[in-house]
């Protein structure tokens, strides 16, 4: 495969302007974005992306999960497409770059190809995957999961938000139910590349321009329900209390100990916590929280799950509390395609960008797509490793470096035609 020359670079100003223009849609309250999936703001962002792609002479297809596929044709009608993209939806208090950089970076790859008159044997498809965040309709990476055959579409359509609205109904309301069968193209993919901000502090701390993602951590979500007895905080003697909140505190300490026992790559915490009745002068009678364990080693994940169940049960038995454990989500660790990873690494070296191998600590659409096609990821640093926060920030230089590498990896894989 012919590799583009190191003098070929993307237009950093145009990319940055596009990021800032998209950030005007669904603004947050503190400088970030609230463009949750299948909201009116999400639909507006999709339409802007569609316009930009059509201005770049691309054609659009949409599948029945609302995944958008914007195609630049190749010279060989029989060549399988190279995919590139991420997601446009955000957290309720999300930043301007998480996911969006990967989608608009993919668009910038096409714009640069057009500027330079580059033709490729393989078509290049820029993708916006629906509901990557999973914040409104759980689980995360929902539509790419259906695409890859991990989830059933009817099950996905029935996912409900906090107001009881279903994914399927909201997709229909906004007019983003496409006519392409979801997953119809999963066996017709040459490769896929996803650019994303790191969402962690490693690249910035090591002063690296680019992260070459070799693996994705596996994830396990266990919902824990502890039931005790509500009673008055002032008049209930300490020995007679059945404090569900205290039981949760002890299990959260256990979670920390379990994760630390598998340092440095394993992590664990509880992010979603509900306490009932959540009153100042009532001892909690019930708590529901979700334990999030992650590791690049499936054996470690299984060990952490087993210890949580056994030792968590023991804690609650000793405190005379009832406890239920329910596995509510997860996926196995991912090893990305060696050929695609090498294309990313070669591009970084060709361009003179400092780089390092990195394991993704978060789930991404690429993790599911990797099940059906050769896939790799590229990461750029973010300030203080902060993400899923309106204060999330990257620099224009970081965005340029990651997208330059994306451009070279995609164009090399799609094969330049002289």
Short mmCIF file of C-alpha atoms in Angstrom, two decimals, residues 76-396:
data_model
loop_
_atom_site.label_atom_id
_atom_site.label_comp_id
_atom_site.label_asym_id
_atom_site.label_seq_id
_atom_site.Cartn_x
_atom_site.Cartn_y
_atom_site.Cartn_z
CA UNK A 76 -12.70 0.28 -7.32
CA UNK A 77 -16.43 -0.53 -7.02
CA UNK A 78 -15.55 -3.93 -5.54
CA UNK A 79 -13.20 -2.63 -2.83
CA UNK A 80 -14.52 -2.73 0.73
CA UNK A 81 -14.80 0.64 2.52
CA UNK A 82 -12.48 2.00 5.19
CA UNK A 83 -14.53 3.44 8.04
CA UNK A 84 -13.64 6.31 10.33
CA UNK A 85 -15.71 8.03 13.00
CA UNK A 86 -17.05 8.15 16.53
CA UNK A 87 -20.12 9.83 18.07
CA UNK A 88 -21.76 13.26 18.31
CA UNK A 89 -23.88 12.67 21.43
CA UNK A 90 -22.60 13.94 24.79
CA UNK A 91 -23.03 13.50 28.50
CA UNK A 92 -25.51 15.85 30.27
CA UNK A 93 -22.50 17.86 31.43
CA UNK A 94 -20.15 16.83 28.65
CA UNK A 95 -17.27 18.48 26.86
CA UNK A 96 -16.86 19.72 23.31
CA UNK A 97 -14.45 17.01 22.13
CA UNK A 98 -15.40 13.59 23.53
CA UNK A 99 -16.53 11.66 20.44
CA UNK A 100 -17.01 14.82 18.39
CA UNK A 101 -13.29 15.02 17.57
CA UNK A 102 -13.46 11.56 16.01
CA UNK A 103 -16.45 12.40 13.82
CA UNK A 104 -15.27 15.81 12.67
CA UNK A 105 -11.69 14.55 12.40
CA UNK A 106 -13.06 11.97 9.96
CA UNK A 107 -14.79 14.74 8.02
CA UNK A 108 -11.53 16.69 7.94
CA UNK A 109 -9.78 13.64 6.46
CA UNK A 110 -12.25 13.76 3.56
CA UNK A 111 -11.97 17.52 3.16
CA UNK A 112 -8.18 17.23 3.01
CA UNK A 113 -8.38 14.43 0.46
CA UNK A 114 -10.61 16.68 -1.64
CA UNK A 115 -8.21 19.62 -1.28
CA UNK A 116 -5.26 17.52 -2.38
CA UNK A 117 -7.09 15.64 -5.13
CA UNK A 118 -6.31 12.31 -3.51
CA UNK A 119 -8.11 9.29 -4.92
CA UNK A 120 -8.24 5.96 -3.11
CA UNK A 121 -9.03 2.45 -4.26
CA UNK A 122 -11.31 1.85 -1.29
CA UNK A 123 -14.25 4.08 -0.40
CA UNK A 124 -13.92 6.00 2.88
CA UNK A 125 -16.98 6.19 5.15
CA UNK A 126 -17.30 8.69 8.01
CA UNK A 127 -19.64 7.36 10.70
CA UNK A 128 -21.64 8.89 13.53
CA UNK A 129 -22.66 6.06 15.87
CA UNK A 130 -25.92 6.60 17.79
CA UNK A 131 -26.00 6.66 21.60
CA UNK A 132 -22.37 5.92 22.39
CA UNK A 133 -22.60 7.63 25.77
CA UNK A 134 -25.54 5.59 27.06
CA UNK A 135 -26.36 8.35 29.52
CA UNK A 136 -29.98 8.68 28.38
CA UNK A 137 -30.58 5.14 27.15
CA UNK A 138 -28.38 2.51 28.81
CA UNK A 139 -26.15 0.77 27.95
CA UNK A 140 -23.33 2.74 26.36
CA UNK A 141 -22.29 2.00 22.76
CA UNK A 142 -25.84 0.83 22.13
CA UNK A 143 -26.16 1.28 18.36
CA UNK A 144 -22.69 0.02 17.48
CA UNK A 145 -23.48 -2.96 19.71
CA UNK A 146 -26.60 -3.74 17.68
CA UNK A 147 -24.60 -3.21 14.48
CA UNK A 148 -22.00 -5.75 15.61
CA UNK A 149 -24.63 -8.27 16.72
CA UNK A 150 -23.97 -7.87 20.44
CA UNK A 151 -27.49 -6.56 21.17
CA UNK A 152 -30.88 -7.24 19.63
CA UNK A 153 -32.54 -4.30 17.89
CA UNK A 154 -35.97 -4.84 19.47
CA UNK A 155 -34.33 -4.90 22.90
CA UNK A 156 -32.47 -1.67 22.05
CA UNK A 157 -35.67 0.01 20.84
CA UNK A 158 -37.28 -0.77 24.21
CA UNK A 159 -34.56 0.96 26.29
CA UNK A 160 -36.18 3.73 28.35
CA UNK A 161 -34.89 7.06 29.63
CA UNK A 162 -35.67 8.58 33.02
CA UNK A 163 -39.00 9.90 31.70
CA UNK A 164 -40.07 6.52 30.35
CA UNK A 165 -39.52 7.43 26.69
CA UNK A 166 -38.15 4.61 24.58
CA UNK A 167 -35.16 4.72 22.28
CA UNK A 168 -37.25 3.49 19.35
CA UNK A 169 -39.96 6.10 19.80
CA UNK A 170 -37.47 8.95 20.09
CA UNK A 171 -35.56 7.73 17.03
CA UNK A 172 -38.83 7.75 15.09
CA UNK A 173 -39.94 11.12 16.48
CA UNK A 174 -36.79 12.80 15.21
CA UNK A 175 -36.91 11.10 11.83
CA UNK A 176 -33.62 9.24 12.14
CA UNK A 177 -34.88 5.71 11.50
CA UNK A 178 -33.02 4.86 8.32
CA UNK A 179 -34.00 2.33 5.69
CA UNK A 180 -30.74 0.35 5.83
CA UNK A 181 -30.86 -2.82 7.90
CA UNK A 182 -28.61 -2.42 10.91
CA UNK A 183 -25.48 -4.51 10.55
CA UNK A 184 -26.01 -5.07 6.83
CA UNK A 185 -22.52 -3.76 6.14
CA UNK A 186 -20.68 -5.36 9.07
CA UNK A 187 -19.25 -8.13 6.86
CA UNK A 188 -18.28 -5.62 4.18
CA UNK A 189 -15.74 -3.50 6.05
CA UNK A 190 -12.07 -3.27 5.10
CA UNK A 191 -11.09 -1.56 8.37
CA UNK A 192 -12.15 1.10 10.88
CA UNK A 193 -10.23 3.83 12.71
CA UNK A 194 -11.56 5.89 15.62
CA UNK A 195 -9.89 9.06 16.89
CA UNK A 196 -10.77 10.06 20.46
CA UNK A 197 -9.48 12.17 23.31
CA UNK A 198 -7.70 10.04 25.89
CA UNK A 199 -10.06 10.80 28.79
CA UNK A 200 -7.09 10.15 31.05
CA UNK A 201 -3.86 11.89 32.11
CA UNK A 202 -1.15 9.64 30.66
CA UNK A 203 -0.40 11.33 27.33
CA UNK A 204 -0.25 14.82 28.81
CA UNK A 205 1.87 13.65 31.76
CA UNK A 206 4.34 11.91 29.43
CA UNK A 207 4.31 14.82 26.97
CA UNK A 208 3.22 12.60 24.06
CA UNK A 209 1.37 13.90 21.02
CA UNK A 210 -0.40 10.68 20.12
CA UNK A 211 -1.61 7.53 21.84
CA UNK A 212 -1.43 4.33 19.77
CA UNK A 213 -4.26 2.29 21.29
CA UNK A 214 -3.37 -1.39 21.38
CA UNK A 215 -6.08 -2.65 23.74
CA UNK A 216 -9.34 -1.60 25.35
CA UNK A 217 -10.11 -2.43 28.94
CA UNK A 218 -12.85 -4.90 29.66
CA UNK A 219 -15.69 -3.65 31.81
CA UNK A 220 -18.04 -5.15 34.38
CA UNK A 221 -21.04 -3.35 35.88
CA UNK A 222 -22.72 -4.92 38.90
CA UNK A 223 -25.77 -3.27 40.46
CA UNK A 224 -25.85 -3.76 44.21
CA UNK A 225 -29.05 -3.35 46.23
CA UNK A 226 -28.72 -3.28 50.02
CA UNK A 227 -31.83 -3.30 52.19
CA UNK A 228 -31.79 -2.42 55.89
CA UNK A 229 -34.37 -0.55 57.94
CA UNK A 230 -35.29 3.12 57.86
CA UNK A 231 -35.29 4.66 61.32
CA UNK A 232 -34.71 7.97 63.09
CA UNK A 233 -31.09 9.14 63.15
CA UNK A 234 -31.48 10.70 66.57
CA UNK A 235 -33.47 8.15 68.55
CA UNK A 236 -32.29 4.77 67.21
CA UNK A 237 -29.54 3.26 69.42
CA UNK A 238 -26.36 2.45 67.51
CA UNK A 239 -26.45 -1.34 68.23
CA UNK A 240 -30.02 -1.57 66.87
CA UNK A 241 -29.43 0.15 63.55
CA UNK A 242 -29.63 -1.65 60.19
CA UNK A 243 -27.92 1.08 58.20
CA UNK A 244 -27.92 0.33 54.46
CA UNK A 245 -25.76 3.40 53.88
CA UNK A 246 -23.04 2.08 56.18
CA UNK A 247 -23.18 -1.28 54.40
CA UNK A 248 -22.64 0.53 51.10
CA UNK A 249 -19.70 2.46 52.55
CA UNK A 250 -18.00 -0.74 53.61
CA UNK A 251 -18.56 -2.37 50.23
CA UNK A 252 -17.18 0.72 48.47
CA UNK A 253 -14.06 0.41 50.62
CA UNK A 254 -13.92 -3.24 49.55
CA UNK A 255 -14.20 -2.22 45.88
CA UNK A 256 -11.20 0.07 46.29
CA UNK A 257 -9.16 -2.68 47.95
CA UNK A 258 -10.05 -5.20 45.25
CA UNK A 259 -9.00 -2.86 42.43
CA UNK A 260 -5.76 -1.88 44.17
CA UNK A 261 -4.86 -5.55 44.58
CA UNK A 262 -4.64 -5.74 40.77
CA UNK A 263 -2.62 -2.54 40.24
CA UNK A 264 -1.64 -0.83 38.03
CA UNK A 265 -4.14 -1.50 35.24
CA UNK A 266 -7.30 -2.54 37.14
CA UNK A 267 -9.70 0.12 38.41
CA UNK A 268 -12.94 0.12 40.37
CA UNK A 269 -15.48 2.55 41.77
CA UNK A 270 -19.19 3.24 42.09
CA UNK A 271 -20.47 6.13 40.00
CA UNK A 272 -24.25 5.71 40.21
CA UNK A 273 -25.61 5.80 43.76
CA UNK A 274 -29.22 6.13 44.97
CA UNK A 275 -29.99 6.37 48.68
CA UNK A 276 -33.50 5.99 50.11
CA UNK A 277 -35.27 7.90 51.52
CA UNK A 278 -32.35 10.36 51.24
CA UNK A 279 -33.54 12.47 54.16
CA UNK A 280 -31.30 14.27 56.65
CA UNK A 281 -32.76 12.62 59.74
CA UNK A 282 -33.53 9.13 58.45
CA UNK A 283 -31.05 6.26 58.50
CA UNK A 284 -31.00 4.85 54.96
CA UNK A 285 -33.18 1.79 54.62
CA UNK A 286 -32.14 1.03 51.07
CA UNK A 287 -29.30 1.88 48.71
CA UNK A 288 -28.76 0.99 45.07
CA UNK A 289 -25.38 1.54 43.46
CA UNK A 290 -23.41 0.26 40.49
CA UNK A 291 -19.86 -1.04 40.85
CA UNK A 292 -17.69 -0.42 37.78
CA UNK A 293 -14.65 -2.72 37.46
CA UNK A 294 -12.25 -2.47 34.49
CA UNK A 295 -9.11 -4.28 33.40
CA UNK A 296 -7.42 -5.32 30.15
CA UNK A 297 -7.27 -8.89 31.54
CA UNK A 298 -10.49 -10.94 31.56
CA UNK A 299 -9.20 -13.17 34.37
CA UNK A 300 -8.71 -10.12 36.57
CA UNK A 301 -12.25 -8.91 35.85
CA UNK A 302 -13.69 -12.29 36.82
CA UNK A 303 -11.64 -12.32 40.02
CA UNK A 304 -12.85 -8.85 40.96
CA UNK A 305 -16.47 -9.85 40.32
CA UNK A 306 -16.15 -13.01 42.41
CA UNK A 307 -14.55 -11.17 45.32
CA UNK A 308 -17.24 -8.49 45.26
CA UNK A 309 -19.99 -11.07 45.53
CA UNK A 310 -18.37 -13.22 48.20
CA UNK A 311 -16.88 -10.53 50.43
CA UNK A 312 -19.79 -8.12 49.88
CA UNK A 313 -22.22 -10.81 50.97
CA UNK A 314 -20.13 -11.43 54.10
CA UNK A 315 -20.15 -7.73 55.02
CA UNK A 316 -23.93 -7.54 54.74
CA UNK A 317 -24.49 -10.79 56.64
CA UNK A 318 -22.41 -9.46 59.54
CA UNK A 319 -24.45 -6.22 59.54
CA UNK A 320 -27.80 -8.07 59.25
CA UNK A 321 -28.50 -6.42 55.90
CA UNK A 322 -30.04 -7.99 52.82
CA UNK A 323 -28.07 -7.67 49.60
CA UNK A 324 -28.67 -8.47 45.93
CA UNK A 325 -26.07 -8.43 43.15
CA UNK A 326 -27.12 -8.09 39.51
CA UNK A 327 -24.75 -8.00 36.51
CA UNK A 328 -26.15 -5.12 34.43
CA UNK A 329 -23.50 -4.59 31.79
CA UNK A 330 -20.02 -5.23 30.56
CA UNK A 331 -17.77 -6.44 27.80
CA UNK A 332 -14.56 -8.39 27.49
CA UNK A 333 -11.18 -6.71 26.97
CA UNK A 334 -10.36 -5.80 23.39
CA UNK A 335 -7.14 -6.37 21.43
CA UNK A 336 -7.18 -4.13 18.38
CA UNK A 337 -6.07 -5.37 14.96
CA UNK A 338 -2.29 -5.49 14.72
CA UNK A 339 -2.23 -4.30 11.12
CA UNK A 340 -4.42 -1.27 11.85
CA UNK A 341 -2.42 -0.49 15.00
CA UNK A 342 0.78 -0.64 12.97
CA UNK A 343 -0.72 1.76 10.40
CA UNK A 344 -1.35 4.24 13.22
CA UNK A 345 2.14 3.81 14.68
CA UNK A 346 3.78 4.15 11.27
CA UNK A 347 1.79 7.32 10.58
CA UNK A 348 2.90 8.90 13.87
CA UNK A 349 6.54 8.05 13.13
CA UNK A 350 6.31 9.26 9.53
CA UNK A 351 4.92 12.59 10.72
CA UNK A 352 7.46 12.99 13.54
CA UNK A 353 4.90 13.02 16.35
CA UNK A 354 5.90 11.65 19.74
CA UNK A 355 3.75 8.65 20.60
CA UNK A 356 3.29 5.77 23.00
CA UNK A 357 1.25 2.61 23.23
CA UNK A 358 -1.79 3.03 25.43
CA UNK A 359 -4.71 0.99 26.75
CA UNK A 360 -8.10 2.67 26.53
CA UNK A 361 -9.68 2.91 29.95
CA UNK A 362 -13.11 3.71 28.51
CA UNK A 363 -15.44 1.84 26.20
CA UNK A 364 -15.78 3.07 22.62
CA UNK A 365 -17.74 2.11 19.51
CA UNK A 366 -14.48 0.74 18.11
CA UNK A 367 -14.58 -1.95 20.81
CA UNK A 368 -17.76 -3.43 19.32
CA UNK A 369 -16.78 -2.85 15.68
CA UNK A 370 -13.52 -4.71 16.40
CA UNK A 371 -15.65 -7.87 16.64
CA UNK A 372 -16.60 -7.65 12.96
CA UNK A 373 -13.77 -5.77 11.23
CA UNK A 374 -10.07 -4.89 11.68
CA UNK A 375 -10.10 -1.84 13.94
CA UNK A 376 -7.74 0.52 15.76
CA UNK A 377 -7.93 3.72 17.78
CA UNK A 378 -5.87 6.90 18.00
CA UNK A 379 -5.88 9.09 21.09
CA UNK A 380 -4.89 12.69 21.68
CA UNK A 381 -4.16 14.21 25.11
CA UNK A 382 -6.71 16.17 27.11
CA UNK A 383 -5.93 18.69 29.85
CA UNK A 384 -5.55 17.02 33.27
CA UNK A 385 -7.12 13.89 31.77
CA UNK A 386 -10.53 15.46 32.38
CA UNK A 387 -13.54 14.22 30.40
CA UNK A 388 -17.30 13.76 30.91
CA UNK A 389 -17.06 17.26 32.33
CA UNK A 390 -17.83 20.66 30.83
CA UNK A 391 -14.28 21.74 31.66
CA UNK A 392 -12.90 19.12 29.25
CA UNK A 393 -10.23 20.77 27.07
CA UNK A 394 -7.70 19.95 24.36
CA UNK A 395 -5.38 22.14 22.32
CA UNK A 396 -5.56 22.83 18.60
#
